[in-house]
Coordinates of C-alpha atoms in Angstrom, one line a residue:
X697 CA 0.0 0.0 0.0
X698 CA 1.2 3.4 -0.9
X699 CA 0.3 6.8 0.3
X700 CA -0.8 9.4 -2.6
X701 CA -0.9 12.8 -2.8
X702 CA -3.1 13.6 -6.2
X703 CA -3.2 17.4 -7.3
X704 CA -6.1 18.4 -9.8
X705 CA -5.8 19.7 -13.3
X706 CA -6.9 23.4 -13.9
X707 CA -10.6 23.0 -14.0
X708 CA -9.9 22.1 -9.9
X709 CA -10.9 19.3 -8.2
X710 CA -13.4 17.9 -10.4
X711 CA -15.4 14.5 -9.9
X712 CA -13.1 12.9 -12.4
X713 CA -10.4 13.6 -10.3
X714 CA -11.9 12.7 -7.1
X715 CA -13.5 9.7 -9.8
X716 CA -9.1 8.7 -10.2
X717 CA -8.4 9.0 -6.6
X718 CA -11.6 6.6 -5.5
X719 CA -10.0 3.8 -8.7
X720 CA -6.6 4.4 -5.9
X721 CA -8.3 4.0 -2.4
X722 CA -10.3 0.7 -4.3
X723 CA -6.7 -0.6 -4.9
X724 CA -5.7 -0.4 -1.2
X725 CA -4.3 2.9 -1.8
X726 CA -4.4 6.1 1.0
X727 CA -4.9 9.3 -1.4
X728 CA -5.3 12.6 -0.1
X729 CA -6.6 15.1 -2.9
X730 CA -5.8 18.9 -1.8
X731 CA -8.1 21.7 -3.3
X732 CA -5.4 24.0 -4.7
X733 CA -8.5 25.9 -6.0
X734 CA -10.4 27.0 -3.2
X735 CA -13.4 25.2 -4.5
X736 CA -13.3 26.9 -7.4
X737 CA -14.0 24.5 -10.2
X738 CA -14.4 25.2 -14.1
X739 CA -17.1 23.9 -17.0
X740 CA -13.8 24.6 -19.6
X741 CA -9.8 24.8 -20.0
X742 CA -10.3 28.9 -20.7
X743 CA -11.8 29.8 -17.7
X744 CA -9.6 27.1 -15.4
X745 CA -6.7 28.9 -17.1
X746 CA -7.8 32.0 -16.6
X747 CA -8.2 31.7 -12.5
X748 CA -4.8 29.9 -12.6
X749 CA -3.3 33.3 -14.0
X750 CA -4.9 35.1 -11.8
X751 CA -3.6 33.3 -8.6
X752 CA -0.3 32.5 -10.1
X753 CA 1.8 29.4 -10.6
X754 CA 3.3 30.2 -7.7
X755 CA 0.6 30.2 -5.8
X756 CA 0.0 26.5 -7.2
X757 CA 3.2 25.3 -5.9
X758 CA 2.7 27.0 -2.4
X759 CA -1.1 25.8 -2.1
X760 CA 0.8 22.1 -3.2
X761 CA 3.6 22.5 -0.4
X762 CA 1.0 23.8 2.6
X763 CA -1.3 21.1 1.3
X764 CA 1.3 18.1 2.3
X765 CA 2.5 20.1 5.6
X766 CA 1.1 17.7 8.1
X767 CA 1.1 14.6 5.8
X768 CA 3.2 11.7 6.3
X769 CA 6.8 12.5 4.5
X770 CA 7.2 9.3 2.8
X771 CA 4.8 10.1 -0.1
X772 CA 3.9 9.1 -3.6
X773 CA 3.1 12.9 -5.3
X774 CA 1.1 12.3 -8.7
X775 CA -0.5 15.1 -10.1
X776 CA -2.7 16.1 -13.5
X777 CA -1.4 18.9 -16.0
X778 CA -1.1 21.8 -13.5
X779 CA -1.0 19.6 -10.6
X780 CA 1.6 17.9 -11.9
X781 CA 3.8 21.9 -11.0
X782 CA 3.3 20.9 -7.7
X783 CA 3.8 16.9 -7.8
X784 CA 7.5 17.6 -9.3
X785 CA 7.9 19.8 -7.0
X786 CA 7.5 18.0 -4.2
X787 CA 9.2 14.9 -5.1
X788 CA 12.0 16.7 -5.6
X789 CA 12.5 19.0 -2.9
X790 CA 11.1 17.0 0.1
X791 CA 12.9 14.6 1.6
X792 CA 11.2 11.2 2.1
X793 CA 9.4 10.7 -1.2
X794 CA 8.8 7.6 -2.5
X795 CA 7.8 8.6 -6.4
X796 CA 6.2 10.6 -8.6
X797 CA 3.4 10.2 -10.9
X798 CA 2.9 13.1 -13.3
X799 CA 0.0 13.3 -16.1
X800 CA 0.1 15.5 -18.7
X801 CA 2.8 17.9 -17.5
X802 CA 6.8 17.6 -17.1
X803 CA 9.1 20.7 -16.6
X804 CA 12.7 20.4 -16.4
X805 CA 14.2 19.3 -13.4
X806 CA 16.1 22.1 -13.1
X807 CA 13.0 23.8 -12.3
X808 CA 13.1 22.8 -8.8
X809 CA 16.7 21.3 -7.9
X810 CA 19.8 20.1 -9.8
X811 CA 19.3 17.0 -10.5
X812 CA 15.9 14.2 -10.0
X813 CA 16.6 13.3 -6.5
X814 CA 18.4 9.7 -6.2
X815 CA 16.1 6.7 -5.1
X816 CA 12.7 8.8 -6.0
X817 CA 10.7 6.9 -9.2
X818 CA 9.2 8.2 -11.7
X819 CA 6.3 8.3 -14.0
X820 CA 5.1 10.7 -17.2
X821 CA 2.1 10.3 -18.9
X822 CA 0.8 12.1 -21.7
X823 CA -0.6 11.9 -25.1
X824 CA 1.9 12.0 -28.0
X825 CA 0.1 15.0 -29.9
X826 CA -1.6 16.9 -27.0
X827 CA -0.9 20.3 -27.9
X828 CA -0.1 21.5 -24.5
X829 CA 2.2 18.3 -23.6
X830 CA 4.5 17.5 -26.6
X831 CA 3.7 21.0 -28.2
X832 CA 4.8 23.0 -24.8
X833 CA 7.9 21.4 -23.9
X834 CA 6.6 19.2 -21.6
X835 CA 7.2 15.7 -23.5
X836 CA 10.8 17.5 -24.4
X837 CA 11.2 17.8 -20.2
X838 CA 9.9 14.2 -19.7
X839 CA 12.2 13.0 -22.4
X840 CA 15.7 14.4 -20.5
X841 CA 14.2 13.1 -17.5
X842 CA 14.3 9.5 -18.9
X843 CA 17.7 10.1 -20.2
X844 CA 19.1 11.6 -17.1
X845 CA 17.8 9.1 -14.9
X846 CA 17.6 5.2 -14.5
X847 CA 14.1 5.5 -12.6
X848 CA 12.3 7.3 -14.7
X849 CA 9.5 5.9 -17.3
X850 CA 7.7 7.9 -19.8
X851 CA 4.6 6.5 -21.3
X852 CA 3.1 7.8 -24.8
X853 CA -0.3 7.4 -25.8
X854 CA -1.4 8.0 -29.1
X855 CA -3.6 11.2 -29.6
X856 CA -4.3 14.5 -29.0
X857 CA -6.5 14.7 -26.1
X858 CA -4.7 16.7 -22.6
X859 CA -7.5 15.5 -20.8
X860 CA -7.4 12.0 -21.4
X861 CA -7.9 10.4 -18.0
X862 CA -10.8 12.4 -16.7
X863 CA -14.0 10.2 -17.3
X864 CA -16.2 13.3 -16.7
X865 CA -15.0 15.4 -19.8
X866 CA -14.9 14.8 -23.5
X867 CA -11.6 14.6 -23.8
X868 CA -11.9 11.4 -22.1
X869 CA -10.1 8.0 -24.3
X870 CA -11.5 4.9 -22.4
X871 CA -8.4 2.8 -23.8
X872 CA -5.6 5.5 -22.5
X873 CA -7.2 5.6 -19.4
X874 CA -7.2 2.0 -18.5
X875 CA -3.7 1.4 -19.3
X876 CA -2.8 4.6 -17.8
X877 CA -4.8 3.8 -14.4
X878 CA -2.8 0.0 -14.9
X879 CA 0.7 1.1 -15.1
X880 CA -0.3 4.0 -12.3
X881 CA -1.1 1.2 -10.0
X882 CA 1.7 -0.8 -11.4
X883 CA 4.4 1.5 -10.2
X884 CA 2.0 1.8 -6.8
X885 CA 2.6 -1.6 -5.7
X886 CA 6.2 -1.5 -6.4

């Protein structure tokens, strides 16, 4: 059993994500899922985007690292597209992880510290012609990740949904999903 803490995409903590974190807890899973939005959540991408811009990235990332402040430290951080700013993060900078799952999103590790901390797996997901993911420099990030590191796996799906995994939107791909949701809990039981 592994303890998971699961950020939300930009249109906040939706039912699809809760929906992910419930497929988790059935598993034997703990999973925590921190509202980095206030309650705030969005019908579209444009108007999630536009309330992450006006509360900042950075206020992502500190929401993210308050969130896990009276959590366990030896944690599995996973998070979807935005969430993922905060996932990375985490794993990273915190001492005690145990991995990192990140959907959608990659930045470079230099982002957040020299080098991908030793001992800490890691997991990127994300569609191979999402426009935000492999057109953004995400799937570039993900990709120097894999090279730089023995215990990181990238996993490519084909299409162009961001959104993939989230059962409650159109975006959703039934087939990504699954195997997504099987190699998640995959790298869970390790």
């Amino acid at each position: 059993m592994s303890e998971v803490v699961l950020f939300h995409h930009a249109l906040g903590l939706t039912p699809g994500i809760t929906g992910f974190a419930d497929e988790l807890r059935r598993a034997g899973h703990d999973v925590w899922t921190p509202d980095l939005f206030e309650g705030h959540v969005f019908d579209t991408l444009e108007k999630g985007i536009a309330h992450l811009e006006q509360i900042g990235f950075g206020a992502v990332l500190e929401r993210g690292s308050l969130a896990v402040e009276n959590l366990p430290s030896d944690l599995v951080y996973a998070g979807f597209s935005v969430g993922a700013l905060p996932a990375q993060k985490l794993a990273q900078t915190r001492p005690g992880a145990r991995g990192a799952l990140l959907y959608y999103a990659c930045v470079p590790v230099s982002e957040f510290s020299p080098t991908w901390p030793e001992g800490v797996p890691v997991q990127v997901h994300g569609m191979d012609a999402d426009p935000f993911f492999a057109g953004e420099g995400d799937l570039d990030a993900a990709r120097a990740l894999v090279a730089a590191t023995g215990q990181a796996e990238l996993f490519l799906y084909p299409g162009d949904q961001h959104y993939f995994a989230d059962r409650t939107l159109a975006s959703y791909d039934a087939a990504a999903s699954a195997l997504l949701l099987e190699r998640t809990l995959e790298f869970l039981q390790r």
